[in-house]
XYZ file of C-alpha atoms in Angstrom:
553
model
C -33.895 -4.381 10.573
C -30.939 -2.335 11.765
C -27.989 -4.222 13.236
C -28.398 -2.334 16.514
C -31.935 -3.752 16.894
C -30.322 -7.068 17.819
C -28.574 -5.516 20.796
C -30.696 -2.485 21.770
C -34.427 -2.957 21.286
C -36.869 -5.066 23.292
C -37.037 -6.297 26.904
C -34.554 -9.069 26.145
C -31.872 -6.440 25.477
C -32.344 -4.472 28.717
C -28.963 -5.735 29.927
C -27.297 -4.366 26.811
C -29.020 -1.030 27.271
C -27.794 -0.826 30.849
C -24.237 -1.052 29.518
C -24.949 1.669 26.973
C -26.154 3.818 29.853
C -22.853 3.021 31.572
C -21.187 4.597 28.522
C -23.262 7.723 28.994
C -25.419 7.123 25.932
C -28.927 8.579 26.224
C -32.049 6.722 25.151
C -32.192 9.030 22.144
C -28.616 8.105 21.119
C -29.380 4.414 21.513
C -32.300 4.686 19.123
C -30.203 6.230 16.357
C -28.055 4.127 13.997
C -24.874 3.114 15.822
C -21.877 4.081 13.719
C -18.435 2.695 14.493
C -15.539 5.073 13.939
C -12.373 2.994 13.638
C -9.549 5.272 14.710
C -5.948 4.487 13.802
C -4.683 7.365 15.934
C -1.393 6.871 17.746
C 1.630 8.922 18.778
C 4.366 6.934 16.994
C 3.284 7.170 13.336
C 3.577 10.663 11.753
C 0.735 9.778 9.407
C -1.519 9.051 12.385
C -0.722 11.752 14.892
C -3.463 14.003 13.469
C -6.167 11.347 13.334
C -7.697 12.438 16.638
C -8.788 15.622 14.867
C -10.075 13.645 11.867
C -12.030 11.362 14.194
C -13.577 14.316 16.034
C -14.704 15.740 12.688
C -16.156 12.387 11.613
C -18.081 12.102 14.890
C -19.513 15.563 14.394
C -20.576 14.671 10.845
C -22.260 11.462 12.000
C -24.128 13.274 14.773
C -25.148 16.099 12.420
C -26.724 13.519 10.112
C -28.609 11.713 12.876
C -26.292 8.902 13.931
C -24.512 7.926 17.126
C -20.727 7.687 16.594
C -18.748 5.271 18.773
C -14.943 5.092 18.493
C -12.680 2.086 18.819
C -8.990 1.747 17.814
C -6.916 -0.009 15.191
C -3.154 -0.489 15.343
C -0.690 0.887 12.806
C 3.055 0.495 12.202
C 5.258 3.228 10.742
C 7.188 1.501 7.975
C 9.816 4.228 7.939
C 10.628 3.724 11.621
C 10.420 -0.059 11.310
C 12.718 -0.074 8.259
C 16.079 -1.829 8.291
C 15.746 -3.926 11.443
C 13.661 -6.726 12.953
C 10.706 -4.394 13.325
C 9.998 -4.532 9.592
C 9.014 -8.181 10.001
C 6.022 -6.851 11.912
C 4.742 -4.485 9.242
C 2.937 -6.536 6.590
C 1.721 -8.972 9.231
C -0.294 -6.192 10.876
C -2.557 -5.989 7.840
C -4.235 -9.209 8.920
C -4.235 -8.291 12.616
C -6.018 -5.050 11.702
C -8.580 -6.862 9.541
C -9.209 -9.556 12.151
C -9.485 -7.257 15.163
C -11.758 -4.810 13.333
C -14.000 -7.662 12.187
C -14.210 -8.855 15.790
C -15.174 -5.430 17.132
C -17.767 -4.751 14.436
C -19.385 -8.168 14.747
C -19.368 -8.224 18.545
C -21.199 -4.926 19.002
C -23.867 -4.811 16.321
C -22.900 -1.607 14.515
C -25.094 -0.335 11.687
C -22.266 1.299 9.747
C -18.605 2.178 10.027
C -16.311 5.057 9.161
C -12.735 3.826 8.774
C -10.011 6.364 9.628
C -6.653 4.947 8.491
C -3.640 6.504 6.808
C -0.506 4.406 6.483
C 0.716 1.365 4.616
C -0.976 -1.730 6.077
C -3.684 0.143 7.907
C -5.591 1.111 4.754
C -5.713 -2.346 3.106
C -6.348 -4.040 6.472
C -9.422 -1.906 7.029
C -10.586 -2.351 3.425
C -10.335 -6.107 3.984
C -12.369 -5.807 7.189
C -14.991 -3.667 5.462
C -15.454 -6.275 2.748
C -15.504 -9.123 5.241
C -18.116 -7.656 7.578
C -20.023 -5.975 4.713
C -21.967 -3.337 6.606
C -22.201 0.183 5.122
C -18.715 1.703 5.272
C -16.792 4.769 4.174
C -13.118 5.725 4.441
C -11.442 9.016 5.275
C -7.668 9.029 5.630
C -5.418 11.375 7.554
C -3.889 12.763 4.363
C -0.361 13.118 2.972
C 2.540 15.071 4.453
C 3.701 18.217 2.732
C 6.991 17.848 0.894
C 10.163 18.909 2.649
C 12.515 21.587 1.360
C 16.241 21.020 0.902
C 18.254 23.681 -0.926
C 14.999 25.259 -2.027
C 13.782 22.060 -3.710
C 10.996 19.742 -2.643
C 12.046 16.465 -1.082
C 10.626 13.444 0.735
C 11.526 10.422 2.842
C 13.048 8.468 -0.052
C 15.583 11.273 -0.502
C 16.486 10.926 3.177
C 17.248 7.237 2.814
C 19.399 8.025 -0.221
C 21.205 10.715 1.759
C 22.200 8.029 4.269
C 23.621 6.013 1.355
C 25.508 9.069 0.135
C 26.927 9.646 3.624
C 28.021 6.003 3.868
C 29.792 6.347 0.523
C 31.543 9.520 1.691
C 29.713 11.696 -0.826
C 28.262 14.016 1.847
C 29.406 14.863 5.381
C 27.543 14.558 8.684
C 26.541 18.223 8.738
C 24.844 17.841 5.348
C 23.119 14.641 6.528
C 21.779 16.459 9.597
C 20.536 19.355 7.445
C 18.604 16.885 5.258
C 17.294 15.054 8.328
C 15.755 18.217 9.789
C 14.142 19.448 6.590
C 12.749 16.349 4.882
C 9.578 15.524 6.841
C 8.081 18.877 7.873
C 4.491 17.993 8.840
C 2.249 15.216 10.022
C 0.765 12.947 7.361
C 1.683 9.964 5.240
C 5.075 10.511 3.579
C 4.754 12.925 0.685
C 5.572 10.757 -2.364
C 3.528 8.098 -4.148
C 4.575 5.509 -1.601
C 2.356 2.690 -0.330
C 0.204 4.733 2.056
C -0.676 7.373 -0.522
C -1.069 4.736 -3.220
C -3.666 2.883 -1.165
C -5.479 6.073 -0.111
C -5.701 7.129 -3.769
C -6.891 3.673 -4.800
C -9.541 3.843 -2.069
C -11.044 6.725 -4.050
C -10.899 4.665 -7.244
C -12.459 1.643 -5.552
C -15.350 3.910 -4.604
C -14.819 3.641 -0.850
C -13.642 7.212 -0.188
C -14.840 10.687 -1.119
C -13.065 12.993 -3.578
C -9.734 14.129 -2.132
C -9.335 11.217 0.265
C -5.982 10.316 -1.269
C -4.530 13.751 -1.936
C -5.735 16.572 0.356
C -2.706 17.280 2.579
C -2.977 16.352 6.241
C -2.492 19.941 7.396
C -5.148 21.467 5.136
C -8.448 22.463 6.755
C -10.148 20.849 3.758
C -9.171 17.516 5.316
C -11.353 18.317 8.348
C -14.229 19.255 6.061
C -13.757 15.972 4.191
C -13.980 14.060 7.485
C -17.238 15.803 8.390
C -18.679 14.954 4.988
C -17.614 11.312 5.409
C -19.416 11.232 8.758
C -22.549 12.638 7.153
C -22.330 10.356 4.119
C -22.177 7.135 6.148
C -25.734 7.901 7.256
C -26.847 8.013 3.621
C -25.159 4.668 3.003
C -26.947 3.176 6.027
C -30.309 4.525 4.883
C -29.799 3.198 1.349
C -28.132 -0.010 2.577
C -25.188 0.404 0.191
C -22.475 -2.003 1.322
C -18.778 -2.517 0.532
C -19.331 -5.562 -1.666
C -21.871 -3.568 -3.691
C -19.035 -1.132 -4.381
C -15.812 -3.203 -4.481
C -16.845 -5.383 -7.405
C -14.593 -7.053 -9.960
C -15.028 -4.013 -12.200
C -14.045 -1.617 -9.392
C -10.939 -3.634 -8.593
C -9.983 -3.616 -12.252
C -10.486 0.168 -12.252
C -8.151 0.395 -9.258
C -5.450 -1.584 -11.028
C -5.848 0.636 -14.089
C -5.497 3.805 -12.009
C -2.514 2.223 -10.260
C -0.754 1.999 -13.625
C -1.551 5.592 -14.521
C -0.524 6.996 -11.123
C 2.677 4.939 -10.821
C 1.717 3.484 -7.458
C 3.794 1.408 -5.061
C 4.526 -2.230 -5.917
C 2.875 -3.049 -2.595
C -0.482 -2.472 -4.263
C 0.204 -5.813 -5.946
C 0.027 -7.404 -2.483
C -2.936 -5.437 -1.197
C -5.314 -5.420 -4.170
C -5.296 -9.254 -4.368
C -5.942 -9.461 -0.616
C -8.849 -7.003 -0.826
C -10.233 -8.825 -3.868
C -10.052 -12.101 -1.951
C -12.227 -10.663 0.826
C -14.701 -9.440 -1.799
C -14.915 -12.882 -3.404
C -13.278 -11.565 -6.585
C -10.618 -13.526 -8.467
C -7.354 -11.617 -8.939
C -4.804 -12.997 -11.370
C -1.388 -11.345 -11.171
C -1.162 -11.396 -14.972
C -3.979 -8.831 -15.069
C -1.278 -6.294 -14.262
C 0.552 -6.752 -17.555
C -2.695 -6.987 -19.510
C -3.893 -3.673 -18.081
C -0.458 -2.061 -18.206
C -0.175 -2.801 -21.906
C -3.038 -0.400 -22.683
C -2.797 2.078 -19.776
C -0.532 5.116 -20.100
C 1.597 6.194 -17.152
C 0.489 9.789 -16.514
C 2.207 10.679 -13.221
C 5.795 10.624 -11.999
C 5.406 11.493 -8.359
C 8.320 10.950 -5.973
C 10.279 8.708 -5.987
C 9.833 8.431 -9.778
C 9.923 12.182 -10.403
C 9.992 15.682 -8.911
C 6.297 16.078 -8.038
C 4.567 15.294 -4.743
C 1.119 14.566 -3.344
C 0.390 18.248 -2.739
C 1.051 18.829 -6.456
C -1.284 16.018 -7.463
C -3.963 17.499 -5.221
C -3.588 20.967 -6.781
C -3.644 19.473 -10.268
C -7.079 17.966 -9.719
C -6.323 14.847 -7.700
C -7.329 11.286 -8.440
C -10.520 12.316 -10.218
C -8.537 14.298 -12.785
C -6.381 11.232 -13.485
C -9.493 9.097 -13.890
C -11.044 11.654 -16.235
C -7.925 11.435 -18.433
C -8.251 7.645 -18.541
C -11.843 7.864 -19.764
C -10.529 9.447 -22.955
C -9.236 5.987 -23.859
C -12.299 4.207 -22.420
C -10.126 2.396 -19.870
C -12.525 2.490 -16.906
C -15.902 1.026 -16.071
C -17.613 4.249 -15.023
C -20.914 2.531 -14.162
C -19.679 1.193 -10.821
C -21.333 2.390 -7.599
C -19.408 4.475 -5.019
C -19.890 5.746 -1.458
C -21.242 9.007 -2.859
C -24.345 7.063 -3.861
C -23.471 7.943 -7.455
C -21.530 6.108 -10.120
C -17.855 6.696 -10.744
C -18.787 8.362 -14.035
C -21.060 10.817 -12.258
C -18.358 11.562 -9.686
C -15.688 12.480 -12.227
C -17.899 14.174 -14.813
C -16.722 17.665 -13.865
C -13.105 16.789 -13.029
C -10.472 19.070 -14.553
C -6.751 18.515 -15.089
C -5.308 21.793 -13.788
C -1.644 21.022 -14.452
C -0.491 18.788 -17.280
C 3.064 18.880 -15.943
C 1.824 16.869 -12.925
C -0.904 14.819 -14.612
C 0.065 14.306 -18.198
C -2.622 13.869 -20.807
C -3.229 10.504 -22.431
C -1.899 12.044 -25.638
C 1.426 12.878 -23.948
C 2.108 10.241 -21.280
C 5.415 9.474 -19.598
C 5.003 6.030 -21.091
C 2.295 4.399 -23.206
C 2.326 1.523 -20.704
C 1.635 1.444 -16.990
C 3.844 2.026 -13.955
C 4.038 -1.572 -12.695
C 5.176 -4.722 -14.472
C 4.957 -8.382 -13.515
C 7.994 -10.374 -14.607
C 8.054 -14.137 -15.047
C 10.663 -16.677 -16.063
C 12.570 -19.598 -14.639
C 13.636 -17.455 -11.672
C 10.050 -16.352 -10.902
C 7.616 -18.908 -12.325
C 4.740 -17.510 -10.239
C 5.730 -13.914 -10.927
C 7.638 -10.939 -9.546
C 6.876 -7.209 -9.446
C 8.788 -4.053 -10.392
C 7.818 -0.377 -10.366
C 8.725 0.170 -14.002
C 7.990 3.896 -13.879
C 10.797 4.369 -11.305
C 13.453 2.427 -13.282
C 16.087 4.366 -15.206
C 15.833 3.751 -18.971
C 19.302 2.172 -19.114
C 18.256 -0.431 -16.503
C 15.065 -1.636 -18.169
C 17.186 -4.386 -19.724
C 20.109 -5.646 -17.676
C 22.253 -8.749 -17.381
C 24.883 -9.346 -14.741
C 26.415 -11.631 -12.139
C 24.415 -12.588 -9.052
C 25.621 -11.373 -5.675
C 23.757 -13.660 -3.305
C 22.745 -12.809 0.271
C 20.644 -14.753 2.754
C 19.167 -11.669 4.449
C 18.776 -7.921 4.147
C 21.461 -7.415 6.792
C 24.036 -9.400 4.791
C 23.298 -7.400 1.649
C 23.412 -4.082 3.484
C 26.788 -4.913 5.009
C 28.222 -5.732 1.580
C 26.824 -2.526 0.071
C 28.199 -0.415 2.921
C 31.598 -2.092 2.568
C 31.797 -1.197 -1.117
C 31.600 -4.835 -2.227
C 28.868 -4.233 -4.825
C 30.118 -3.162 -8.235
C 28.609 -1.799 -11.458
C 26.784 -4.533 -13.364
C 25.989 -6.676 -10.312
C 22.570 -8.154 -9.589
C 22.044 -8.220 -5.830
C 19.919 -11.219 -4.779
C 18.338 -11.050 -1.305
C 16.465 -14.194 -0.313
C 14.723 -15.733 2.699
C 12.887 -12.435 3.127
C 9.526 -13.569 1.699
C 6.189 -13.831 3.529
C 7.078 -17.235 4.956
C 10.873 -17.068 4.957
C 11.331 -13.631 6.529
C 8.829 -14.068 7.897
C 6.815 -10.972 7.184
C 8.215 -10.001 3.769
C 10.273 -7.032 4.883
C 10.453 -3.914 2.763
C 14.057 -3.230 1.889
C 14.386 0.494 1.359
C 17.786 0.659 3.051
C 19.727 -1.400 0.478
C 17.919 0.109 -2.507
C 18.473 3.643 -1.214
C 22.119 2.888 -0.448
C 22.621 1.709 -4.032
C 21.070 4.935 -5.345
C 22.890 7.114 -2.834
C 26.211 5.578 -3.826
C 25.627 6.398 -7.475
C 25.077 2.796 -8.578
C 21.422 3.121 -9.552
C 22.237 3.150 -13.262
C 24.267 -0.071 -13.136
C 23.100 -2.352 -10.284
C 19.832 -4.269 -10.000
C 18.277 -5.911 -6.936
C 15.908 -8.863 -6.774
C 14.272 -10.399 -3.730
C 11.528 -12.716 -2.536
C 10.793 -9.930 -0.061
C 9.469 -6.573 -1.121
C 10.544 -3.017 -1.698
C 9.105 0.170 -0.286
C 6.895 2.447 -2.340
C 9.744 4.905 -1.801
C 12.123 2.657 -3.725
C 13.380 3.652 -7.153
C 15.663 1.783 -9.504
C 15.757 -1.697 -11.018
C 14.386 -3.341 -7.876
C 12.344 -6.486 -8.453
C 10.402 -7.889 -5.501
C 7.792 -10.518 -4.661
C 9.841 -13.196 -6.494
C 7.628 -16.264 -6.220
C 7.837 -19.011 -5.149
C 10.081 -17.714 -2.379
C 13.249 -19.452 -1.218
C 11.606 -20.759 1.958
C 8.991 -22.536 -0.168
C 11.593 -24.139 -2.449
C 11.507 -21.455 -5.150
C 14.280 -21.098 -7.747
C 15.624 -17.951 -6.070
C 16.894 -20.334 -3.397
C 19.254 -22.113 -5.811
C 20.962 -19.051 -7.300
C 24.731 -19.201 -6.786
C 27.263 -16.417 -6.517
C 28.303 -15.363 -10.022
C 25.337 -16.912 -11.860
C 24.193 -14.646 -14.683
C 20.724 -13.141 -14.221
C 18.856 -11.542 -17.106
C 16.261 -8.816 -16.516
C 14.064 -7.687 -19.409
C 11.347 -5.411 -18.061
C 9.830 -4.399 -21.437
C 9.290 -8.091 -22.212
C 8.330 -9.044 -18.637
C 11.161 -11.552 -18.221
C 13.340 -12.575 -15.262
C 15.716 -15.441 -16.047
C 18.564 -17.358 -14.420
C 20.968 -18.152 -17.249
C 21.583 -21.835 -16.612
C 20.406 -24.891 -18.554
C 17.110 -26.612 -17.847
C 19.059 -29.694 -16.787
C 21.141 -27.799 -14.243
C 18.056 -25.984 -12.972
C 16.290 -29.313 -12.418
C 19.326 -30.808 -10.684
C 19.766 -27.863 -8.335
C 16.075 -27.856 -7.415
C 16.098 -31.598 -6.775
C 18.978 -31.196 -4.329
C 17.678 -28.032 -2.642
C 16.527 -28.003 0.981
C 15.230 -24.600 2.091
C 16.647 -23.150 5.286
C 14.455 -23.075 8.358
C 14.335 -20.401 11.035
C 13.459 -20.828 14.691
C 10.346 -18.738 15.246
C 8.062 -17.887 18.129
C 4.987 -15.807 18.858
C 2.864 -14.237 16.163
C 5.520 -14.596 13.455
C 5.500 -18.379 13.952
C 1.747 -18.520 13.414
C 1.948 -16.094 10.483
C 4.667 -18.101 8.714
C 2.600 -21.268 9.078
C -0.474 -19.697 7.470
C 0.746 -17.168 4.906
C 0.532 -17.743 1.158
C 2.842 -16.657 -1.648
C 3.507 -13.007 -2.395
C 2.054 -13.733 -5.841
C -1.293 -14.365 -4.105
C -1.145 -11.217 -2.016
C 0.399 -12.891 1.058
C -3.104 -13.726 2.264
C -3.509 -16.171 5.133
C -4.544 -19.709 4.249
C -7.277 -20.518 6.747
């Protein structure tokens, strides 16, 4: 029985049919499979401003294949615009709003299948969570990445813009230069052009098997993106006919494949929040230590911005995600038997993939590193774990020890950086910015970019119970868990304490005795914030960053 049969067929559903007629749907349309098209289109997010065209193409594809497409919206926040102020507290929290509201719409209206049309940071994982939760046939097609900007004849991206602000603050460039960068960095619609969170999650959607080839890499302005959307609309009808559902695709093996590809691609640290949350909705256990286990055997093959000089358009031209996956099969690192939305296995999908440019996608014989792009660090400062994008850390900062410079918020840290109060060797500690303590676990691209822009990236580290943007580079360690607001050790760090960072050995330590650590923790009372509205409810329900900041319900 089709889902629509519950709301369309039979005399008992005449009232429902009258409302479909009110929508202008013919009897013929009502008798076809009803396909939801979840549109994240809006006019405030550059990665979403083209989604109306993607949605139109999806609708055409659905209709061509015999379905009836029906559009409803999903919200999306632009992390770049929200960055550095109170608005960033409302970024991560939207992931769960998106999942919840999409679940409600799909369940309330009896859809037979769904095409998800997301693009940016929380939108993609939120809709993947909803797809797993509702578990009707589903396929994803994103809006695609932005083309790289051009500054002085060289490619650039949003992370460079944030660093330019840091350089201006430090007096290294003037206002005219800043304005020149500003007007040439983000030239098109699309998700920002480096391997930031949005592009990471769109690429991993391909690996998970929930998107067609090119979903993560075809640039937003390419006509091939429209063709992809039409094919996604057509393919959802095949998934409905064959009753292939998200939980048939997003299995434990598929999630492990995604984490493996994450290491090879050098994805955003935010994937270590979103993959656990998606796994949770799929009923799959996700242990944070899997990251180090997989990283130990997975070579890092790509250094896309901010880690290197290549961009999403380059990855697309080099063969895209499938070419990366094909490289990984040389070391037998993937389960290629898993099902995908193509109706074929992952192995069948990538059989003919070709690496067209080994300067963009290195071979497994010549990787950037024999280990993966993300590392999970533990120690007395992060007993539940912390996360760093190892592939974006300068070699001289992989091991670092220095005095703690302690700040109770991002704003405090930013003020000190701007004032020139951070010095070579320092370890900047930003706390009370976790899921519960922020609340909302703000990304902190402003302080990390200021450090880089001021020329301190080779001598200053940052750690936080909040998180860093996918655009962050440098020795920036986030997701420190437990967070300060939950009584975690980061809350007892004092100004001048020595902190030891050893990324190759996955260690993050506060250099005090066990006795002093125990005494400080025994006398520690976390600070409380006065909250209202959605953030108050979110803070009351959210779990640790080490668990993906999922809601405890």
